[in-house]
Short mmCIF file of C-alpha atoms and ligand atoms in Angstrom, two decimals:
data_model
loop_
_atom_site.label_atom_id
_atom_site.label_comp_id
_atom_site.label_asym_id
_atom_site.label_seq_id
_atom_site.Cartn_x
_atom_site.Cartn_y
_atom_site.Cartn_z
CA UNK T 24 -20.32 39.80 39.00
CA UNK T 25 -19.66 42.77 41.36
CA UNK T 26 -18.52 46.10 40.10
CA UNK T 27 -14.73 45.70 39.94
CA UNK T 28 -15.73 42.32 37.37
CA UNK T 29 -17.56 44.75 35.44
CA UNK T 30 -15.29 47.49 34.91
CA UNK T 31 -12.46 44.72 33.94
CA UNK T 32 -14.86 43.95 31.11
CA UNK T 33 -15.27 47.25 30.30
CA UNK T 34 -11.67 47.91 30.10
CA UNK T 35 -11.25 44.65 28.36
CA UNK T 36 -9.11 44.80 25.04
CA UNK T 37 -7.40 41.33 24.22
CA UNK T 38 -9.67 39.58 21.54
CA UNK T 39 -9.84 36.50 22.56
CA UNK T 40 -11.52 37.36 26.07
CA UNK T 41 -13.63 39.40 24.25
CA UNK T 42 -14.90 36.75 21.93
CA UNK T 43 -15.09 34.87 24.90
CA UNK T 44 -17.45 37.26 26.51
CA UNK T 45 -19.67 37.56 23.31
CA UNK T 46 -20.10 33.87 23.37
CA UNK T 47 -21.37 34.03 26.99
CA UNK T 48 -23.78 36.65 26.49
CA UNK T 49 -25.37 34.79 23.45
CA UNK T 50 -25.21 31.26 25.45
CA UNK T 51 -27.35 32.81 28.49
CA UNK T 52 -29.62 34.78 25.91
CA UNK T 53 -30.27 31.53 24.19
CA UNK T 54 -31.11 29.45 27.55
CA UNK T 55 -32.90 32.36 28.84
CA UNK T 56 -35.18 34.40 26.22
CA UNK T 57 -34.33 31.48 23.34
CA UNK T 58 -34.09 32.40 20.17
CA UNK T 59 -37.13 34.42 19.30
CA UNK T 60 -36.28 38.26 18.65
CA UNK T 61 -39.27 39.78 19.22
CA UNK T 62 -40.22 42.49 17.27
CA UNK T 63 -41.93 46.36 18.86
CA UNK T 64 -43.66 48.87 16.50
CA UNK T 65 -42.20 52.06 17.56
CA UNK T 66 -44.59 55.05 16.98
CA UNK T 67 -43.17 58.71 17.03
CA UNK T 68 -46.45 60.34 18.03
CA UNK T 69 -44.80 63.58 18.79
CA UNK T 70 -40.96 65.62 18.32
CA UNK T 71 -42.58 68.37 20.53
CA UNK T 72 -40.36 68.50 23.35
CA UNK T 73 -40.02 71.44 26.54
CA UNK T 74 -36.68 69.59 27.83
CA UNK T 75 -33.58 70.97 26.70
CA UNK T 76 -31.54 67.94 26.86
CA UNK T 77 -27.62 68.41 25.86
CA UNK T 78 -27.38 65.45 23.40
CA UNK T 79 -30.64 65.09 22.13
CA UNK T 80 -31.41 67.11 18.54
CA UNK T 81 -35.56 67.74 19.11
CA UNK T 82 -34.92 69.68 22.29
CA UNK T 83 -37.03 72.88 22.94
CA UNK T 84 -34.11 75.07 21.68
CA UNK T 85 -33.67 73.42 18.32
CA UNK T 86 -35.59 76.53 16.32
CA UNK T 87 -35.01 75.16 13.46
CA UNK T 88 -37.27 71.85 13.52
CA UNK T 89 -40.62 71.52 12.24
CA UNK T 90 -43.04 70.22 15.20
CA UNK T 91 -45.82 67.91 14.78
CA UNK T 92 -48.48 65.40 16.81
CA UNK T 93 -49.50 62.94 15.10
CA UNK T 94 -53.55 62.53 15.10
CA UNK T 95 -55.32 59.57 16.79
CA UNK T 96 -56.32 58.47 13.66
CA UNK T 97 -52.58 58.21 12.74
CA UNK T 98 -51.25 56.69 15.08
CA UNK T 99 -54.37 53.89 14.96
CA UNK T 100 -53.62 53.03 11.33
CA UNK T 101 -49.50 52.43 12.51
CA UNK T 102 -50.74 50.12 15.21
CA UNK T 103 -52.63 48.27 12.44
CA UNK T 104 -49.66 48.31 10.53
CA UNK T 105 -48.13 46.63 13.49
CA UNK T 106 -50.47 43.82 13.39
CA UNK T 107 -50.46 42.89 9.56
CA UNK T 108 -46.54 42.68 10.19
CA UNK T 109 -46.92 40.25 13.19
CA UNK T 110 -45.57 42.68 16.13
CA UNK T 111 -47.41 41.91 19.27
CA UNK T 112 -46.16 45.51 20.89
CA UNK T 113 -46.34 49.11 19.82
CA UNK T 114 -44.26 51.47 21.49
CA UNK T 115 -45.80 54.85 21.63
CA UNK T 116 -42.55 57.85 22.17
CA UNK T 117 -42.12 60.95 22.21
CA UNK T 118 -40.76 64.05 23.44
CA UNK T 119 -41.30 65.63 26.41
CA UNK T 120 -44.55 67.03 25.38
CA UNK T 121 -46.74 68.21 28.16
CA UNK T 122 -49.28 69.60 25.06
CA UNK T 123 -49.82 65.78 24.92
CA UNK T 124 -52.68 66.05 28.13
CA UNK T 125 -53.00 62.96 29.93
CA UNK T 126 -56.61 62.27 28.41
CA UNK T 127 -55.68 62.53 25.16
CA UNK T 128 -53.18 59.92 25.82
CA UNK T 129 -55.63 57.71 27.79
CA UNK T 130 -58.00 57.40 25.02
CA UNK T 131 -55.18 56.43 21.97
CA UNK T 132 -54.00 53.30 24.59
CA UNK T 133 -58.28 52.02 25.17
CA UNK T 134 -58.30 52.48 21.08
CA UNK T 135 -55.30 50.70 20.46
CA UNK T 136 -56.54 48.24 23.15
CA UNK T 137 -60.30 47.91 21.88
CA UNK T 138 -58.98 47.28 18.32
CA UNK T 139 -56.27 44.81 18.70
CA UNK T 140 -54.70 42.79 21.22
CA UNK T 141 -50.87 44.61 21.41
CA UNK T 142 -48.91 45.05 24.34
CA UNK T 143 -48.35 48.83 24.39
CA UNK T 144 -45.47 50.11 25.95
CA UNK T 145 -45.31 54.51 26.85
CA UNK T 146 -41.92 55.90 26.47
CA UNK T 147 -43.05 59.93 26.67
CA UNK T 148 -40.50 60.89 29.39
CA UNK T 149 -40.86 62.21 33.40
CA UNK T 150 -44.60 62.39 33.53
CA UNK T 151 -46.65 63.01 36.48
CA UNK T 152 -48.18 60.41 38.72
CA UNK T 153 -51.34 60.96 37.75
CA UNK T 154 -50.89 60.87 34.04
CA UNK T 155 -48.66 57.40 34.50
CA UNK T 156 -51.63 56.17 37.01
CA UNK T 157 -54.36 57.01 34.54
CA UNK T 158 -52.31 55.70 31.07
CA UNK T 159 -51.81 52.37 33.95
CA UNK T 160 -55.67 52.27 34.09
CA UNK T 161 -56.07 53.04 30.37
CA UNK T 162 -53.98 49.85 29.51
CA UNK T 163 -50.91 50.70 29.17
CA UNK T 164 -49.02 47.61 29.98
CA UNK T 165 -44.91 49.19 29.79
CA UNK T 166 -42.84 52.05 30.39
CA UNK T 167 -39.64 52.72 29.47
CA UNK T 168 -37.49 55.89 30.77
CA UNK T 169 -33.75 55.49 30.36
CA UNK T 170 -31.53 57.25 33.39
CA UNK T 171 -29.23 57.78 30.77
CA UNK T 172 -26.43 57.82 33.29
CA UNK T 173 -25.97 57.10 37.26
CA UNK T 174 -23.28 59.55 37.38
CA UNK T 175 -25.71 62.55 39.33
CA UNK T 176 -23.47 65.33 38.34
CA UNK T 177 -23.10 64.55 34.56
CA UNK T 178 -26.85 63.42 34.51
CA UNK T 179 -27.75 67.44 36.18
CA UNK T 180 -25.13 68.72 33.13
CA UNK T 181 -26.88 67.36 30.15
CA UNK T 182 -30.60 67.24 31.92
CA UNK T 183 -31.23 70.93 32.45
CA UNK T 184 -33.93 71.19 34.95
CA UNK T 185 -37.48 72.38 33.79
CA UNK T 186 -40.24 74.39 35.79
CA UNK T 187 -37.98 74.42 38.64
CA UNK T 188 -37.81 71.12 39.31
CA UNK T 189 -35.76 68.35 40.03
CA UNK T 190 -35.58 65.29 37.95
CA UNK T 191 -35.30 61.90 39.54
CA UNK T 192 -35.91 59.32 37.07
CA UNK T 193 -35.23 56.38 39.90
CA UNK T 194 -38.21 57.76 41.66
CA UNK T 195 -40.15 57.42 38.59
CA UNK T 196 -38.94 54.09 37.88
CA UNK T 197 -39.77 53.00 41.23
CA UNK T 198 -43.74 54.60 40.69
CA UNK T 199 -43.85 52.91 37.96
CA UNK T 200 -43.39 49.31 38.98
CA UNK T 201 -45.74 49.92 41.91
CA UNK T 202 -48.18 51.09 39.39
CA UNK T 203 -47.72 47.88 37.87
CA UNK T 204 -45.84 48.80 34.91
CA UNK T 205 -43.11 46.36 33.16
CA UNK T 206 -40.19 48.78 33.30
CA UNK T 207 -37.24 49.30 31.07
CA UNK T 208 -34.23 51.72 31.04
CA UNK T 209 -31.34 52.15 29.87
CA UNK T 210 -28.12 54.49 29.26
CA UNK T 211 -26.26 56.19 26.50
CA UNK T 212 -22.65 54.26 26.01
CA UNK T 213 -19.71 57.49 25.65
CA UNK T 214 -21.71 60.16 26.95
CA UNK T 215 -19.17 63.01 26.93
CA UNK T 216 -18.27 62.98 30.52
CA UNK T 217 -18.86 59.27 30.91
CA UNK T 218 -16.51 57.67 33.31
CA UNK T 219 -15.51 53.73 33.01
CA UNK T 220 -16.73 53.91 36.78
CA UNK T 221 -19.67 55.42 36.19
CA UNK T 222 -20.86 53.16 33.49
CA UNK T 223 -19.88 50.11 35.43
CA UNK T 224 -22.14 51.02 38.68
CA UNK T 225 -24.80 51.79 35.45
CA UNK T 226 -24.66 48.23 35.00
CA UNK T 227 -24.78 47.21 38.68
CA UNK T 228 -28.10 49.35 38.62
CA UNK T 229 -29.79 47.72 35.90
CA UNK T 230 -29.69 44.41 38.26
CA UNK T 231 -30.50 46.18 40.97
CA UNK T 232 -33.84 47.63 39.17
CA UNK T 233 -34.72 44.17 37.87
CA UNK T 234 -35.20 46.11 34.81
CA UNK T 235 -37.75 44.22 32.53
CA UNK T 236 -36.21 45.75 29.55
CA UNK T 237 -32.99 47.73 29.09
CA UNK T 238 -31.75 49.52 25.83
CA UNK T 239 -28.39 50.64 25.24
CA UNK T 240 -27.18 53.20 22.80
CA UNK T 241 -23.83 54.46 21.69
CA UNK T 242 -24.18 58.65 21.66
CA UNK T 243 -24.07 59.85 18.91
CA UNK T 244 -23.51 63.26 18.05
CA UNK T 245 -25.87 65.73 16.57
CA UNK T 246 -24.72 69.29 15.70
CA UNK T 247 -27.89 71.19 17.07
CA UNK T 248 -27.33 70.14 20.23
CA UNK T 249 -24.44 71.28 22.67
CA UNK T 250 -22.81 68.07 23.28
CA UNK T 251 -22.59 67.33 20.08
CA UNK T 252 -21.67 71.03 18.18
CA UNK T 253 -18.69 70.62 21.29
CA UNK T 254 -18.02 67.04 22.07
CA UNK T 255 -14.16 67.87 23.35
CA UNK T 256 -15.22 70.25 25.98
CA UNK T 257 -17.41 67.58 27.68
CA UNK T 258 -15.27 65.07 27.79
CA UNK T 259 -13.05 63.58 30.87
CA UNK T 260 -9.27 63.02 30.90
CA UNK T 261 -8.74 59.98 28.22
CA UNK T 262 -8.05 57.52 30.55
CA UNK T 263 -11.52 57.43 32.27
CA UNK T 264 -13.68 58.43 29.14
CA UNK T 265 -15.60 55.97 27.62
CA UNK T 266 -15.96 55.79 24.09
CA UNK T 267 -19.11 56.08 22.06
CA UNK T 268 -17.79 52.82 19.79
CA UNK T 269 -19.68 49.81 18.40
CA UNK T 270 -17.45 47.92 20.66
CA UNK T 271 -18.26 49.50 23.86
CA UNK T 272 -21.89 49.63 23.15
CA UNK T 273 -21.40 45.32 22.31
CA UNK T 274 -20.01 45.30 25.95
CA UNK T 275 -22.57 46.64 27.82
CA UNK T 276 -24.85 44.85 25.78
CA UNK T 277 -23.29 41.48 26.76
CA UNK T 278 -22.80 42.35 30.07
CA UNK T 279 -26.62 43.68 30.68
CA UNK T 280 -27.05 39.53 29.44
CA UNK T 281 -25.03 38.08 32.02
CA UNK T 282 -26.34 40.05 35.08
CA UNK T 283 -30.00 40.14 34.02
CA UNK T 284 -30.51 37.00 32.03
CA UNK T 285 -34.68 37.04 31.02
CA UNK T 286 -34.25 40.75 30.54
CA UNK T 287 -35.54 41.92 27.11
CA UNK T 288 -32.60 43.67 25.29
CA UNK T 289 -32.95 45.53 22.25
CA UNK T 290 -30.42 45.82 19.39
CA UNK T 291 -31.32 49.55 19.25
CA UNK T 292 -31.51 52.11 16.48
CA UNK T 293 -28.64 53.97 17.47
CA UNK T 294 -26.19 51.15 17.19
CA UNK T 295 -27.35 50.14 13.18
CA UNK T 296 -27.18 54.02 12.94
CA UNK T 297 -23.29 53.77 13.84
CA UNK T 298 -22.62 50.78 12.18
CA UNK T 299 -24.58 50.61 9.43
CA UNK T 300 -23.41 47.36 8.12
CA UNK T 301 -23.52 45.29 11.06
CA UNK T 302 -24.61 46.87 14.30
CA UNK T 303 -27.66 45.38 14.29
CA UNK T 304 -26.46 41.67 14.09
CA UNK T 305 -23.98 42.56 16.37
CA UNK T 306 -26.40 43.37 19.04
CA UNK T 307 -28.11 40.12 18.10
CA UNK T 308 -25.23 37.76 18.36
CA UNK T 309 -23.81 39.00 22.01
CA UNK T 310 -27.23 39.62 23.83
CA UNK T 311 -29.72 41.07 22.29
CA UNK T 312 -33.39 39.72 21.80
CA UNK T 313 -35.71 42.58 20.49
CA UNK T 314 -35.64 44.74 17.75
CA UNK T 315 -37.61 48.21 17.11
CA UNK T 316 -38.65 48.81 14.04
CA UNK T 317 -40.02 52.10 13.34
CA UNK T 318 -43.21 51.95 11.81
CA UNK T 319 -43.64 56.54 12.03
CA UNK T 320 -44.68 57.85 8.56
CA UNK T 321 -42.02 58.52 6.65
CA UNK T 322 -42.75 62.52 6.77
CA UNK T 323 -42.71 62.34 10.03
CA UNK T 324 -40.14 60.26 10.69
CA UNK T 325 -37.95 62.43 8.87
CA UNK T 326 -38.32 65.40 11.80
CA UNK T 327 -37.75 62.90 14.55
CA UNK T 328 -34.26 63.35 14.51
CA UNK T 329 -32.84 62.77 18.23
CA UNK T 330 -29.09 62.26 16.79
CA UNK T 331 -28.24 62.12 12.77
CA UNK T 332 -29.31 59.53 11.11
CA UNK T 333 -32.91 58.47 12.75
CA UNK T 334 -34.83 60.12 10.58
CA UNK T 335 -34.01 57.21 8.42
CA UNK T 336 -32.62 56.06 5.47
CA UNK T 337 -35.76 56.98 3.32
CA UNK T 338 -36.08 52.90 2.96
CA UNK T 339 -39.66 52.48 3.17
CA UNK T 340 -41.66 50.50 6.59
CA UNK T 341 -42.19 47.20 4.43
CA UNK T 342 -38.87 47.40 2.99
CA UNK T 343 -37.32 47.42 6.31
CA UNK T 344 -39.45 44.57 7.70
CA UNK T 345 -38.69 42.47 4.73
CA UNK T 346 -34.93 42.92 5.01
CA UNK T 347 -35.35 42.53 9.00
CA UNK T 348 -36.74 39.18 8.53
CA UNK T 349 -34.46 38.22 6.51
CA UNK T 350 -31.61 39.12 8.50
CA UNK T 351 -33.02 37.27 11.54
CA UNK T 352 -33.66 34.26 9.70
CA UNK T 353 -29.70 34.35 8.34
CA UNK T 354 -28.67 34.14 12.01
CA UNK T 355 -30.63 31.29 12.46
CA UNK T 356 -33.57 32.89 15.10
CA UNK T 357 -36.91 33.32 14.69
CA UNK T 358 -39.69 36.24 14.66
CA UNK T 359 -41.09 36.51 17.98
CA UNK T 360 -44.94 35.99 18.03
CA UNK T 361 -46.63 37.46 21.11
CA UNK T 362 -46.57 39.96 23.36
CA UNK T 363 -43.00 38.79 24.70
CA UNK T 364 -43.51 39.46 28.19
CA UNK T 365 -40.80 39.61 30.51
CA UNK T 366 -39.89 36.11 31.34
CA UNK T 367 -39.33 35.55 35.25
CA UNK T 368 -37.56 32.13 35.34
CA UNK T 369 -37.67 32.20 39.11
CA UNK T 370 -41.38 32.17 39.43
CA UNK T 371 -41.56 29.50 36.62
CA UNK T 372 -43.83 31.70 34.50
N1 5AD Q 13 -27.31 60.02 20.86
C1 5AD Q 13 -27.76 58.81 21.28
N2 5AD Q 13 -28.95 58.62 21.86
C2 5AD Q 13 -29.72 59.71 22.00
N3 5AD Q 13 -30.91 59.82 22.53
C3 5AD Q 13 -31.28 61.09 22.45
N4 5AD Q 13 -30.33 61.82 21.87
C4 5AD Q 13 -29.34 60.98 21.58
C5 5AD Q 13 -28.07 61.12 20.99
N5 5AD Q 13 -27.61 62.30 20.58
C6 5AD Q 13 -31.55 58.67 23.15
C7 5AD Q 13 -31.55 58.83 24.63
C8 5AD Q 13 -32.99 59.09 24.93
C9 5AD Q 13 -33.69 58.39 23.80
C10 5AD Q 13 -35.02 58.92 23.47
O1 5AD Q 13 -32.85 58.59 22.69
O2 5AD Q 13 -31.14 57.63 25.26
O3 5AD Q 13 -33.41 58.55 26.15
#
C-alpha cells in the first residue's frame, strides 16, 4: 500500500468500504498474531516530568499536580500483581524524569527479573545512551517511545526543546534496536495541526521502522495543557485536519494491521477513555491484539493524568481485570499467556 492508498483510507467515508476495511484488518490480525490478546501490566512509576509537552497534562509547568516516585518496593509488589493476574509483561512509564538516575532504574529491571520471569518493557521517554545501554544490560527486554507525529514542524511546536537540545526520537529508535531492544512507537490520531498527509507518511513510517509494537491514540484534550486550554488556534484549515474521533483512531489502527501484519497493536487507554462504551472492542475487532491494563495504585494513579480521564474511573485493578476477561472472552479470543514476543513470520520463529 503506498502513501496515496493510505491517505484514500484515511479520507475514506462510505460505510461499506469501511466495514470492508475493518474486516481486513481483523482477517490479517487473526492469520498473523491469532487470537490471543495479550495482556501488559502498565506501571506509572513516576508523573515527574522536565518536558513541557503541549498536549500532555503532567508536564513540568502543570503547578498544580502533586509529584510522586513510586518506591522499589512498590513497584515490586505491582509486578507481582502482574503475575497472579497471568500478564507475562510489565511496562514500567513515566515522565520525563531525569531524578529517575539510570542506576536506580537498573536495579528495579534485575529485581523484577530475579523475582519473576516478565518481559519488561521501559517507556520513560528520550534517555541517554548510556542509561538505555545499561537498562539493555539490566534486562530490559522493550522500549517504547512514540514520535507522536512525522510532521518535523508540528512535532518542534508541541515538543519544546529541553537543555538546549534537539530531540530526535528516530535516532533513538534507531539506538535502540541496535541495542537490541524490541521497539514500539506510535502517534497521537488529531493532533491539532495534524495534516491527512502527515498522518499518512506516519503510517508509511511505522513499516519502514519494522516497529515491533505500535500504539495509537486519539488526542485528547486536557485543560492544563496549551493544546488543549486552545485547541482552535492549533488547528489547520478543515480540509486537511484530522480529527481526534473514534473513527479515525479505528483507521489507523486497521491500517497499522495491514502494513505491519505480526506487529503487536494495542487497543490503548486513550481510545476506551473516548469511547467509553466501546473503544476498547473496537480496537479489538479491526486490529488490535494487546491490551494495557494499568495495574498503578489507585492514589497514584489518580495524579497520572496525561489527558482527562486516565486517572481512572476509581474501578478498582481486579475489577478491571475481571471485566477485561470477560470482555475478551465475549469476542470470542483468548488471554494471551507468555511473554508475546514479536512474531517474525519471515524468519519462521
Ligand atoms: N492526549 C492523548 N495522548 C496523550 N499522551 C500524552 N498526552 C496526551 C493527550 N493529551 C500520550 C502521548 C504520549 C503518551 C505517554 O501519552 O502519545 O507519548
Amino acid at each position: 500500500m503506498n502513501r496515496r492508498a493510505i491517505l484514500r483510507w484515511l479520507k475514506e467515508d462510505h460505510e461499506d468500504r469501511l466495514a470492508a476495511l475493518w474486516q481486513e484488518a481483523d482477517a490479517v490480525r487473526q492469520k498473523t498474531v491469532g487470537d490471543a490478546v495479550h495482556l501488559r501490566g502498565l506501571i506509572e512509576i513516576s508523573n515527574g516530568c522536565d518536558r513541557n509537552c503541549a498536549y500532555c497534562g503532567i508536564r513540568a509547568g502543570n503547578r498544580n499536580l502533586t509529584r510522586y516516585r513510586m518506591s522499589e518496593a512498590e513497584i515490586l509488589i505491582c509486578a507481582r500483581q502482574a503475575v497472579a493476574y497471568g500478564y507475562g509483561t510489565v511496562v514500567l512509564q513515566s515522565g520525563e524524569d531525569l531524578g529517575m538516575s539510570r542506576e536506580w532504574i537498573a536495579k528495579i529491571i534485575r529485581s523484577i527479573k530475579a523475582a519473576t520471569a516478565l518481559a519488561v518493557t521501559l517507556s520513560l521517554g528520550e534517555r541517554s545512551e548510556a542509561d538505555l545501554k545499561a537498562w539493555r544490560e539490566a534486562g530490559a527486554d522493550r522500549y517504547l517511545l512514540k514520535f507522536e507525529t512525522s510532521d518535523r514542524a508540528l512535532y518542534d511546536r508541541i515538543h519544546p526543546p529541553v537543555r538546549g537540545r534537539r530531540s530526535d526520537r528516530f535516532a533513538l529508535l534507531k539506538k535502540l534496536r541496535e541495542l537490541g531492544y524490541e521497539v514500539g512507537s506510535g502517534v497521537m490520531v488529531g493532533i491539532p495541526g495534524q495534516t491527512y498527509a502527515s498522518l499518512a507518511r506516519d503510517l508509511e513510517l511505522f513499516q519502514e521502522l519494522d516497529l515491533d509494537m505500535i500504539g495509537v491514540g486519539p488526542f485528547l484534550p486536557h485543560p492544563a495543557a496549551p493544546l488543549g486550554r486552545n485547541p482552535k488556534k492549533f488547528l489547520a484549515p478543515a480540509p486537511r485536519q484530522v480529527p481526534n474521533s473514534e473513527e479515525m483512531t479505528c483507521k489507523v489502527v486497521a491500517l497499522a494491521r495491514l502494513l505491519c501484519p505480526e506487529t503487536n497493536l494495542p487497543s490503548t487507554t486513550a481510545l476506551a477513555t473516548l469511547s467509553p462504551e466501546r473503544g476498547r472492542e473496537m480496537g479489538l475487532l479491526r486490529g488490535a491484539n494487546v491490551v494495557m491494563p494499568d495495574l498503578t495504585p489507585l492514589e497514584y494513579r489518580a495524579l497520572y493524568e496525561i489527558y482527562p480521564g486516565k486517572g481512572g474511573t476509581g474501578e478498582s485493578t481486579e475489577a478491571f481485570h475481571r471485566r477485561l476477561w470477560d470482555q475478551i472472552e465475549a469476542l470470542g479470543r483468548t488471554v494471551g499467556i507468555g511473554p508475546g514476543r514479536r512474531l517474525n513470520l519471515t524468519l519462521g520463529v
